[in-house]
mmCIF file of C-alpha atoms in Angstrom:
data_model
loop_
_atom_site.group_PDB
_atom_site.id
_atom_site.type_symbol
_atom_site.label_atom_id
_atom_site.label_comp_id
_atom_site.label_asym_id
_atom_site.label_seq_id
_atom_site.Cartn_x
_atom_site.Cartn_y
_atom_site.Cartn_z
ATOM 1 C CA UNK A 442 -179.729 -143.370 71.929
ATOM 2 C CA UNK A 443 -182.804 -145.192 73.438
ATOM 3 C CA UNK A 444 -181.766 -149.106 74.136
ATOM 4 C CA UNK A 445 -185.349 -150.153 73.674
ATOM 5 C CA UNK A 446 -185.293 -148.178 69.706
ATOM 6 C CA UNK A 447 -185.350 -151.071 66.927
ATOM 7 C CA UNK A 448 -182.543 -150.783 64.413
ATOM 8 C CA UNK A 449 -182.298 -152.602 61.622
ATOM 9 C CA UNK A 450 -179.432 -153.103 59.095
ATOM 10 C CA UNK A 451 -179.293 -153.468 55.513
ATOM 11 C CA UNK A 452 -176.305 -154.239 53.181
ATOM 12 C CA UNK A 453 -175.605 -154.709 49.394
ATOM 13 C CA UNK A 454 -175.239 -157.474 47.794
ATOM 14 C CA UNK A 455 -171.968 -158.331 45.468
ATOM 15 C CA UNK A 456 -171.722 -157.138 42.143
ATOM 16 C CA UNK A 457 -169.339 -158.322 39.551
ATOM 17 C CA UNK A 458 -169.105 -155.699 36.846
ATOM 18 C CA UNK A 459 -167.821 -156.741 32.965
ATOM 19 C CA UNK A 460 -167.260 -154.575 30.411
ATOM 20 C CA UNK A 461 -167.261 -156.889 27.255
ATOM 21 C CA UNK A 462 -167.450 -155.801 23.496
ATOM 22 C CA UNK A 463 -170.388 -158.011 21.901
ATOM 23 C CA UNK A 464 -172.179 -158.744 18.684
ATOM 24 C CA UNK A 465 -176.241 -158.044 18.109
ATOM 25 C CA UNK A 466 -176.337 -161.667 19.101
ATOM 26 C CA UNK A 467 -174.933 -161.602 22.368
ATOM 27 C CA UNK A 468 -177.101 -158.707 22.988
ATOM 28 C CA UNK A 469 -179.684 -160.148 22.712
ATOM 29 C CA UNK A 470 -178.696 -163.275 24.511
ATOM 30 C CA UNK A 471 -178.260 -161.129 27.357
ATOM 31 C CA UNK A 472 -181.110 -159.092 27.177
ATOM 32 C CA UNK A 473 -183.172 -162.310 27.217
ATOM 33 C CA UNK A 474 -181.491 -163.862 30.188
ATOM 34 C CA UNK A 475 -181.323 -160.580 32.301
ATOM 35 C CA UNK A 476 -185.083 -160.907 31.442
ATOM 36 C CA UNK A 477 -185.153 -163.576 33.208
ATOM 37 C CA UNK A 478 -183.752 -163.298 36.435
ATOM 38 C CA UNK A 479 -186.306 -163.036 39.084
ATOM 39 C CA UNK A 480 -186.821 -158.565 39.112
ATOM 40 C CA UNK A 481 -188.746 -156.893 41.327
ATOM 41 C CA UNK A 482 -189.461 -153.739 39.102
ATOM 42 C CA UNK A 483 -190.893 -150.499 40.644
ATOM 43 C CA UNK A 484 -192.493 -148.350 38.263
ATOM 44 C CA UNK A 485 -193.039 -144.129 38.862
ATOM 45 C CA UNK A 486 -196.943 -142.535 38.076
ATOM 46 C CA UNK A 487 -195.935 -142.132 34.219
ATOM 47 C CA UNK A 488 -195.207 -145.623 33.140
ATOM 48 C CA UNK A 489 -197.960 -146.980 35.423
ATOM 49 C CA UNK A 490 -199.885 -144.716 32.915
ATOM 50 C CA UNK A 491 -198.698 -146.088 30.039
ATOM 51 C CA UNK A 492 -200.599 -149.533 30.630
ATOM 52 C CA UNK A 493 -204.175 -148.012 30.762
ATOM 53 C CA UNK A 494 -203.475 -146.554 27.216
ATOM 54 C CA UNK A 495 -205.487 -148.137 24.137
ATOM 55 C CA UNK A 496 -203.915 -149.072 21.128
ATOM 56 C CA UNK A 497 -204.689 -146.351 19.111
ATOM 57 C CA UNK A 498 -203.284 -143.651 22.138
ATOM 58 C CA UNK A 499 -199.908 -146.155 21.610
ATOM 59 C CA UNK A 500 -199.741 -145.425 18.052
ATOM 60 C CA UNK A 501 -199.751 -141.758 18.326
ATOM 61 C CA UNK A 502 -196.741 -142.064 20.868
ATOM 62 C CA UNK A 503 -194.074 -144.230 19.765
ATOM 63 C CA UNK A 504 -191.930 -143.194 23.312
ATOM 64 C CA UNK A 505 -195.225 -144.339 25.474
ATOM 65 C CA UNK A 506 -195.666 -147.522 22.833
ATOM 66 C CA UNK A 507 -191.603 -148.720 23.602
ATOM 67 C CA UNK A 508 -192.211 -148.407 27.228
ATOM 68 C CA UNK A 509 -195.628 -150.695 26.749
ATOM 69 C CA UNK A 510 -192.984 -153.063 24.428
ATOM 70 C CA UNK A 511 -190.444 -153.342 27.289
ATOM 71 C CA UNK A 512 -193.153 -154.156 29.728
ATOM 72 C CA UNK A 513 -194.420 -156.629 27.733
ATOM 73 C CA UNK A 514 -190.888 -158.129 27.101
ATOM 74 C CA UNK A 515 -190.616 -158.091 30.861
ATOM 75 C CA UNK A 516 -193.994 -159.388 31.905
ATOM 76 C CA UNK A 517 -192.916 -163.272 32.382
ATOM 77 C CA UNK A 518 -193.726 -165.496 35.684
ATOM 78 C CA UNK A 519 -190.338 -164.573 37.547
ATOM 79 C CA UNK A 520 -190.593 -161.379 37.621
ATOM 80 C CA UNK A 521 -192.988 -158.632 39.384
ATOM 81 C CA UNK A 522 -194.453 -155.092 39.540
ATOM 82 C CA UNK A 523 -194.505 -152.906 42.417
ATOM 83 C CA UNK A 524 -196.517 -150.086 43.003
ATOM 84 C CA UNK A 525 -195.381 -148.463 45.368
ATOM 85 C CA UNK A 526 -193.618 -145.429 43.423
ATOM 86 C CA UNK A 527 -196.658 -144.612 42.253
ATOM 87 C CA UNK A 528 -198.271 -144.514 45.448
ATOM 88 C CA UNK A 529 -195.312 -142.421 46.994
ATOM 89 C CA UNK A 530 -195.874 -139.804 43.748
ATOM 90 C CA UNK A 531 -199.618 -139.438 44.178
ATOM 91 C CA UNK A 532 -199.397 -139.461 48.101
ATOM 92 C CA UNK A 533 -196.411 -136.320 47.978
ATOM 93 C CA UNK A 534 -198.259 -134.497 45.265
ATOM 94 C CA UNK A 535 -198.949 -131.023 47.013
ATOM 95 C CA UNK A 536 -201.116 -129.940 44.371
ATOM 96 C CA UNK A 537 -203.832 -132.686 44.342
ATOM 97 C CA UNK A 538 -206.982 -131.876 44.970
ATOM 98 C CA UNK A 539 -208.898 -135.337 45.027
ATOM 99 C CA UNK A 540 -210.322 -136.312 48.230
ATOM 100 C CA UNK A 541 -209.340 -139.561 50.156
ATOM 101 C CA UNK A 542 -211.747 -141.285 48.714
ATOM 102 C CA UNK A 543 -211.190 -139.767 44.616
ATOM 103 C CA UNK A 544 -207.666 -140.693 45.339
ATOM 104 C CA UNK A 545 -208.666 -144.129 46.446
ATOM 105 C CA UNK A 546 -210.348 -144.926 43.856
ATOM 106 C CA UNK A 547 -208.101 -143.648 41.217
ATOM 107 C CA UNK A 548 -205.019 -146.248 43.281
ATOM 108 C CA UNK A 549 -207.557 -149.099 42.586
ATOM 109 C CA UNK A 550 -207.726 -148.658 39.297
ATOM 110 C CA UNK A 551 -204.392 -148.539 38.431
ATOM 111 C CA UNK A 552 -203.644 -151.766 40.358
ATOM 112 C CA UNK A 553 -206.829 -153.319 38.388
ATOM 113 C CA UNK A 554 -205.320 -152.227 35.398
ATOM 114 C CA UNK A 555 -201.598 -153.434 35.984
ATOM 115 C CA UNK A 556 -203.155 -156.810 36.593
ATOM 116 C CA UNK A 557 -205.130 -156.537 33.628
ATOM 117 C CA UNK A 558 -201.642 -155.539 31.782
ATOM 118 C CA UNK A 559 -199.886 -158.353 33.101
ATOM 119 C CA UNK A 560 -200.882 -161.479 31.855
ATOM 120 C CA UNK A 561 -197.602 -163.528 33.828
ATOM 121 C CA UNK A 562 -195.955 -161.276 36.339
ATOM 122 C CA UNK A 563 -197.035 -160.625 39.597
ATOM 123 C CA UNK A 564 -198.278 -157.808 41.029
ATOM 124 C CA UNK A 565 -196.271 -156.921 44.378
ATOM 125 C CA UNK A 566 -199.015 -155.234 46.298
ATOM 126 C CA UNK A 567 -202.073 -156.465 47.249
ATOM 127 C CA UNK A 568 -204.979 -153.565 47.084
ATOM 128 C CA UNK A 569 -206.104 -153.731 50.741
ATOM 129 C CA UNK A 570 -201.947 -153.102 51.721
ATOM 130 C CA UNK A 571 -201.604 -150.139 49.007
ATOM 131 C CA UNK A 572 -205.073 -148.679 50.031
ATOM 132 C CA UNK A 573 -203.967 -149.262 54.144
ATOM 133 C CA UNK A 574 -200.287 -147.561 53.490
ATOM 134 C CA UNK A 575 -202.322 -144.426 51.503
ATOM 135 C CA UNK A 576 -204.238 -143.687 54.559
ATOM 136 C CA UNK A 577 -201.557 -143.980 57.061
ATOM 137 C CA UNK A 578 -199.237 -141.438 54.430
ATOM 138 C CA UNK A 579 -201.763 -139.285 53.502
ATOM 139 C CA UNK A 580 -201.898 -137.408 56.992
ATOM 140 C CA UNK A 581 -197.876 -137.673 57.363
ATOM 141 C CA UNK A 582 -194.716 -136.012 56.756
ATOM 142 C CA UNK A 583 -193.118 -138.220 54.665
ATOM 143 C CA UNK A 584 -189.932 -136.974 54.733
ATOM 144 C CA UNK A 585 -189.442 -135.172 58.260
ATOM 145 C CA UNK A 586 -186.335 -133.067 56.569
ATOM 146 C CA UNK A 587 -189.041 -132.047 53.648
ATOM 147 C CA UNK A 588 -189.391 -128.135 54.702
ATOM 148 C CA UNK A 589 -185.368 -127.689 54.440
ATOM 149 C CA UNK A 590 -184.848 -129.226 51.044
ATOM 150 C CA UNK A 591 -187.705 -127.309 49.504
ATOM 151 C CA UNK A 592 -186.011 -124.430 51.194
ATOM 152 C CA UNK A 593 -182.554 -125.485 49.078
ATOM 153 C CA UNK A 594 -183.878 -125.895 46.242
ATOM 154 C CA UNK A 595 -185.785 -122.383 46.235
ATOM 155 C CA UNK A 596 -182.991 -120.985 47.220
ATOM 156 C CA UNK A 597 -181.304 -121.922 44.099
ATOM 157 C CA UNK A 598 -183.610 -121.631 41.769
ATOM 158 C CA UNK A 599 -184.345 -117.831 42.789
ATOM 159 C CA UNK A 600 -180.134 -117.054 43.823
ATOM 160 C CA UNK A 601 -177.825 -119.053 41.376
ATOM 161 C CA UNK A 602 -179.051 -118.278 38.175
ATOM 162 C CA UNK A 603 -177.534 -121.933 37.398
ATOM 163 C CA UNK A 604 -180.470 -123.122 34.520
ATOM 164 C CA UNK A 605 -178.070 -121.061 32.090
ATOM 165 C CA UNK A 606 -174.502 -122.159 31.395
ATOM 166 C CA UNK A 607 -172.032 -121.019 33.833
ATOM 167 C CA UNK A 608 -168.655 -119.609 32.561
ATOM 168 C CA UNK A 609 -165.544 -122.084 33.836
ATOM 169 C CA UNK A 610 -163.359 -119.465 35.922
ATOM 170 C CA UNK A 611 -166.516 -119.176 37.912
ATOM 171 C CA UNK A 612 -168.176 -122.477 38.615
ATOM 172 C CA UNK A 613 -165.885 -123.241 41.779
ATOM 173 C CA UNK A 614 -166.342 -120.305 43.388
ATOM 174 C CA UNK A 615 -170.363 -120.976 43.022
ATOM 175 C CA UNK A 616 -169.802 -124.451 43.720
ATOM 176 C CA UNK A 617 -168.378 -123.084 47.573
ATOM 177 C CA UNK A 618 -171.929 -120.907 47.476
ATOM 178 C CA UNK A 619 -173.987 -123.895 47.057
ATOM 179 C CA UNK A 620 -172.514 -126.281 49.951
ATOM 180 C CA UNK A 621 -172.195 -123.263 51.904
ATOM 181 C CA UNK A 622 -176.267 -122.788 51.580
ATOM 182 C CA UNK A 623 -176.466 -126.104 52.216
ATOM 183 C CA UNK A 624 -174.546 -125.991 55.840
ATOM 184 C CA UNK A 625 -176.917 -123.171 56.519
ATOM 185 C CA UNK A 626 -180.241 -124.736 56.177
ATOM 186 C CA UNK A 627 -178.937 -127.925 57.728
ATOM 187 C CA UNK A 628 -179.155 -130.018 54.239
ATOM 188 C CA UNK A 629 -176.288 -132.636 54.331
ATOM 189 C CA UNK A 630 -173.995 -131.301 51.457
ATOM 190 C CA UNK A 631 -173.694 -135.020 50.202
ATOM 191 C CA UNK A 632 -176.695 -135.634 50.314
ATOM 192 C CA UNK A 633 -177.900 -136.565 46.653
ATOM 193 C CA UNK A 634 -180.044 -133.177 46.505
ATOM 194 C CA UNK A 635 -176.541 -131.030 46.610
ATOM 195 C CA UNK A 636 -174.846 -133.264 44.048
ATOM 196 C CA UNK A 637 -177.330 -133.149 41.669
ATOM 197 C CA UNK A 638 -177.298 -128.814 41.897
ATOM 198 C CA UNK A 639 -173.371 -129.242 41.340
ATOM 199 C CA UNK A 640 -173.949 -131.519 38.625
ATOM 200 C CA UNK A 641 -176.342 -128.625 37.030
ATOM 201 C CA UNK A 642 -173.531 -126.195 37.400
ATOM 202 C CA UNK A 643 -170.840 -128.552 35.930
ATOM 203 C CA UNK A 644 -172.983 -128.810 32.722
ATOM 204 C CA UNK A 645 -175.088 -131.979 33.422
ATOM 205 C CA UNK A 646 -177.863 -132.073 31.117
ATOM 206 C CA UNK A 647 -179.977 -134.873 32.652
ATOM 207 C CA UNK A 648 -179.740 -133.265 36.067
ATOM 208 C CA UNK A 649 -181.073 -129.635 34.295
ATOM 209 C CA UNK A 650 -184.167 -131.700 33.093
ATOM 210 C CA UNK A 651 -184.316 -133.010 36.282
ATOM 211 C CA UNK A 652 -184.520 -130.134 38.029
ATOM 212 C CA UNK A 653 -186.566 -127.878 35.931
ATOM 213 C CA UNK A 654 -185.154 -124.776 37.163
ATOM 214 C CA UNK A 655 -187.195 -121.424 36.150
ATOM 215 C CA UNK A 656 -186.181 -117.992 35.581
ATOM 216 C CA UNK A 657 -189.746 -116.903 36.857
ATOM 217 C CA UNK A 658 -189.850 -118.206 40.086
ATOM 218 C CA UNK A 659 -193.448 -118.664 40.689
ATOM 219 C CA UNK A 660 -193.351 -121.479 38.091
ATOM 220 C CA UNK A 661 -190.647 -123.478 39.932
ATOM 221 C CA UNK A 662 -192.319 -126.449 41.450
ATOM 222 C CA UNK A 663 -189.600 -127.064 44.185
ATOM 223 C CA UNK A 664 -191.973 -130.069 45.734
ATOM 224 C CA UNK A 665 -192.586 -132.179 42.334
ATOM 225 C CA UNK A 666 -188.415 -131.449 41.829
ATOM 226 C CA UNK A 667 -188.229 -132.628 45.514
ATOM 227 C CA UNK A 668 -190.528 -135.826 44.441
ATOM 228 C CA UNK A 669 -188.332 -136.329 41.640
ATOM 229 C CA UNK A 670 -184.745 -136.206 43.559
ATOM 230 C CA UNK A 671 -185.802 -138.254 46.836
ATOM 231 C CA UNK A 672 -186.547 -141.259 44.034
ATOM 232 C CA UNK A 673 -183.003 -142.254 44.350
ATOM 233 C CA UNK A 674 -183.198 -142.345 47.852
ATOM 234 C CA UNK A 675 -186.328 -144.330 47.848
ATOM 235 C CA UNK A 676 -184.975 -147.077 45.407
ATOM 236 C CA UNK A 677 -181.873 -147.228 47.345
ATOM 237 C CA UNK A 678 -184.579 -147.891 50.551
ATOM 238 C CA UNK A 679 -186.192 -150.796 48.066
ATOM 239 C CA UNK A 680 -183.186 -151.946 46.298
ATOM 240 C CA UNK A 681 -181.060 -152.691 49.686
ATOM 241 C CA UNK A 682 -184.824 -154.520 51.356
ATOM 242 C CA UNK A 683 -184.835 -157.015 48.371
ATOM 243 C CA UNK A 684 -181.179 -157.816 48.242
ATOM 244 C CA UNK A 685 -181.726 -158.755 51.957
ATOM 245 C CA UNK A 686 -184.617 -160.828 51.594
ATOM 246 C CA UNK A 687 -183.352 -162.564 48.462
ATOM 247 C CA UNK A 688 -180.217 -163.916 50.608
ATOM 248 C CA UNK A 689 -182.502 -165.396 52.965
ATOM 249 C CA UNK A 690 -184.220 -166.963 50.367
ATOM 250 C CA UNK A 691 -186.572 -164.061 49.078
ATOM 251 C CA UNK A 692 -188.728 -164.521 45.389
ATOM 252 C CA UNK A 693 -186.671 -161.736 43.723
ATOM 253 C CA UNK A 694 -182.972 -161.669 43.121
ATOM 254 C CA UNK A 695 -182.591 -158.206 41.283
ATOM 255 C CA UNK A 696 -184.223 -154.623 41.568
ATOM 256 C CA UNK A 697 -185.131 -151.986 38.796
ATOM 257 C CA UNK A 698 -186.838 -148.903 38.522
ATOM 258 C CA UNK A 699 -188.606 -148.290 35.039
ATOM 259 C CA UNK A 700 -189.089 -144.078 34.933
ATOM 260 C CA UNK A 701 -190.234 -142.284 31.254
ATOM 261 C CA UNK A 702 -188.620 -139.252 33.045
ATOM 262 C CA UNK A 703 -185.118 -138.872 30.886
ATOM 263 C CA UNK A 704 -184.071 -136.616 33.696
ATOM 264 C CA UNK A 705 -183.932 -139.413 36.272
ATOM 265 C CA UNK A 706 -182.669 -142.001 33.815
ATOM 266 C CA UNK A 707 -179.701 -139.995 33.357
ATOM 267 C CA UNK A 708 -179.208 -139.103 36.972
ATOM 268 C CA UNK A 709 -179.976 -142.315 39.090
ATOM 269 C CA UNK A 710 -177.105 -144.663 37.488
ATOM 270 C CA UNK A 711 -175.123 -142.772 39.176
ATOM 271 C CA UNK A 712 -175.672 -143.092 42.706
ATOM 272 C CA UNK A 713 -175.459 -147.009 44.037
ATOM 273 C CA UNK A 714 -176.798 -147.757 47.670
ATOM 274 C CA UNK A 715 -173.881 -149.795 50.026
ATOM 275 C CA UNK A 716 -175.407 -149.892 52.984
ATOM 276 C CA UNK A 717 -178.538 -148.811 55.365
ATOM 277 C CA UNK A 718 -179.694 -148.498 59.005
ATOM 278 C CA UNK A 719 -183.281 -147.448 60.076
ATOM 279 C CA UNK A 720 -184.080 -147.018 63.587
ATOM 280 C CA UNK A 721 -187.730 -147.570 64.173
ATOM 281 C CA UNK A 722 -188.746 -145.259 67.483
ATOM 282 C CA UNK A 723 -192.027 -144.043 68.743
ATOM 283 C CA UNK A 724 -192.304 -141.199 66.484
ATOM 284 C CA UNK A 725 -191.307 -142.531 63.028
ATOM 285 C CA UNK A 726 -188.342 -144.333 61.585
ATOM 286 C CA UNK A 727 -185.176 -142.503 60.722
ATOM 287 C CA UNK A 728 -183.110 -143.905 57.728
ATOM 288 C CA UNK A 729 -179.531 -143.154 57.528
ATOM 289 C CA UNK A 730 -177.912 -144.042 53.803
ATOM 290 C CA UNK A 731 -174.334 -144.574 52.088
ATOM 291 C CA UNK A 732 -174.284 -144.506 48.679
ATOM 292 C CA UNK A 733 -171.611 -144.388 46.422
ATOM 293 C CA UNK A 734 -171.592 -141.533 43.554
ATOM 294 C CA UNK A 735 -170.095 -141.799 40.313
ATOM 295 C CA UNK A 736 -169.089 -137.994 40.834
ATOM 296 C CA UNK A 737 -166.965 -137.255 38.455
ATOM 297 C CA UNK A 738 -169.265 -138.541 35.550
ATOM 298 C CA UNK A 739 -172.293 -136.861 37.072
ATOM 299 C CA UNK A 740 -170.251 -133.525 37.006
ATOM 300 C CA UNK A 741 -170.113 -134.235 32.786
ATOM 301 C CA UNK A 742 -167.619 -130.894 32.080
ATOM 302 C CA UNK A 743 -165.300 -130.737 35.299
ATOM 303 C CA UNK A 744 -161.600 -130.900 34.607
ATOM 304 C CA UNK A 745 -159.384 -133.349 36.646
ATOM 305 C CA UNK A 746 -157.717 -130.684 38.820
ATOM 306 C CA UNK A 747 -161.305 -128.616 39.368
ATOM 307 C CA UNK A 748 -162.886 -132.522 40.261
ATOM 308 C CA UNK A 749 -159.883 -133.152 43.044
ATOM 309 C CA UNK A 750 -161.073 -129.378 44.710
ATOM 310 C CA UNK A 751 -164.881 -130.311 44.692
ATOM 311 C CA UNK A 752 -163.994 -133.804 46.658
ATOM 312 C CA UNK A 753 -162.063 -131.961 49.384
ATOM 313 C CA UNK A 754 -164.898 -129.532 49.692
ATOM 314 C CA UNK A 755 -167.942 -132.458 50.021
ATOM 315 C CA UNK A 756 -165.559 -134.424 52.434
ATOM 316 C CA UNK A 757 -164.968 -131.656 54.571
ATOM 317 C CA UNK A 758 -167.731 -130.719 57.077
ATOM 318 C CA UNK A 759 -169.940 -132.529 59.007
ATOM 319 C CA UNK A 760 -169.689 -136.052 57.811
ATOM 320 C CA UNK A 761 -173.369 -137.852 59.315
ATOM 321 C CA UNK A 762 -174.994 -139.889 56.603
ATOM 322 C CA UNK A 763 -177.949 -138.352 55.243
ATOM 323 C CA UNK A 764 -181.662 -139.030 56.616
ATOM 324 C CA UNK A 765 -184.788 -139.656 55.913
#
């Protein structure tokens, strides 16, 4: 390793979980005071949407209208907004065809229109920043380990014939088939990419939506899937950055991504970042992760003895975190 590389070192804060039995009341207590604790919340491309829509668009969608309610419900002086998923969507979108300066434009007018939304909250990015970061992504890989995922997930879209159900004497064997394709294209087989394909074989319904596999394969959009997977990795990125700047005395004490993709609603709560390390160098930054999976809920129809032979084949391998 080079002496004069920068690494830097990110933890997670304690959590205290409860699980308490409460009335509407309490609820709602709760609700309200969650409310407000000082969030940073990170919206994707969709929801970002959903504030530029009038009120008559709102009525003909009661799903976009609840996501307007809960922004609303949100939008108080301790809290802000961040961009930046947005940003990240629009940047890694491989089949836009604005130019730099279309796409520009359009990113400016969804910030103006966030802070038109928001009458309290803040706004985390300031324009010239968002419009800076665009130009310096736009020309860059922004994951360097992009090519092999897109690989893994073609390969199982067009091999595994998992979008169907797959019968219960055979979903091991399969399961063996799918980290073995992952050791051969180099794709860390706990990496969050490989646990979401198991949890499509082990009957996950959120991770099917998720990945959107197709029986004809020209209409499987492995990058947009890609896009949609490497979210949890990016929020784990944002989530462990706040929780260290709020112990030094940071504005925000909590993190939350807001997503109208019921795919990644169901699939993210599953995965919670512990710790990170990224090692700026002269030719990028590599992030190394460990997150801890809720496996055996993500894989929704294992059985107990089936879940115990899955572990022992994830920890055996290579066991380097995954990268970015």
């Amino acid at each position: 390793m080079d002496s004069q590389n920068e690494i830097e070192e990110f933890s997670r804060s304690g959590v205290i979980k409860l699980n308490m039995k409460l009335t509407p009341d309490q609820v709602e207590y709760f609700r309200e005071w969650a409310a407000n604790v000082p969030t940073l919340y990170f919206l994707d491309i969709c929801v970002v949407g959903a504030t530029k829509l009038s009120q008559d668009q709102l009525e003909k969608s009661e799903r976009k209208a609840e996501i307007v309610e809960h922004l609303r419900f949100l939008d108080r002086p301790t809290n802000g907004f961040s961009y930046f998923f947005a940003l990240m969507e629009k940047v890694s979108d491989s089949r836009g065809t604005a130019s730099d300066l279309e796409l520009e434009e359009r990113i400016l007018g969804d910030l103006a229109a966030l802070r038109a939304f928001f009458v309290h909250a803040h706004i985390y990015e300031p324009d010239d920043f968002v419009i800076q970061f665009l130009r310096e992504l736009r020309r860059s890989a922004i994951e360097l380990e992009r090519p092999k995922y897109v690989k893994f997930l073609e390969a199982i879209n067009d091999s595994f014939d998992i979008r169907e159900p797959v019968g219960k004497s055979l979903r091991f064997e399969k399961a063996k088939e799918i980290v073995a394709l992952a050791h051969s294209l180099d794709v860390y087989h706990q990496h969050p990419i490989v646990s979401i394909v198991l949890a499509c074989l082990y009957g996950n319904r959120a991770a099917k939506k998720l990945m959107k596999f197709k029986a004809d394969s020209a209409k499987f959009n492995a990058e947009n899937v890609l896009a949609d997977v490497m979210t949890i990795t990016r929020f784990a990125k944002q989530r462990l950055q706040i929780d260290k700047i709020s112990r030094s005395g940071g504005r925000y004490q909590n993190t939350s991504f807001i997503t109208d993709d019921d795919g990644l609603i169901g699939i993210i709560r599953y995965f919670q970042p512990e710790s990170m390390t990224v090692e700026n160098t002269s030719e990028g930054a590599t992030t190394r992760y460990t997150l801890t999976v809720e496996l055996q809920k993500l894989l929704t129809e294992i059985e107990t003895d089936e879940y115990e032979k899955i572990c022992n084949l994830l920890i055996a391998g290579p066991t380097t975190e995954p990268e970015e």
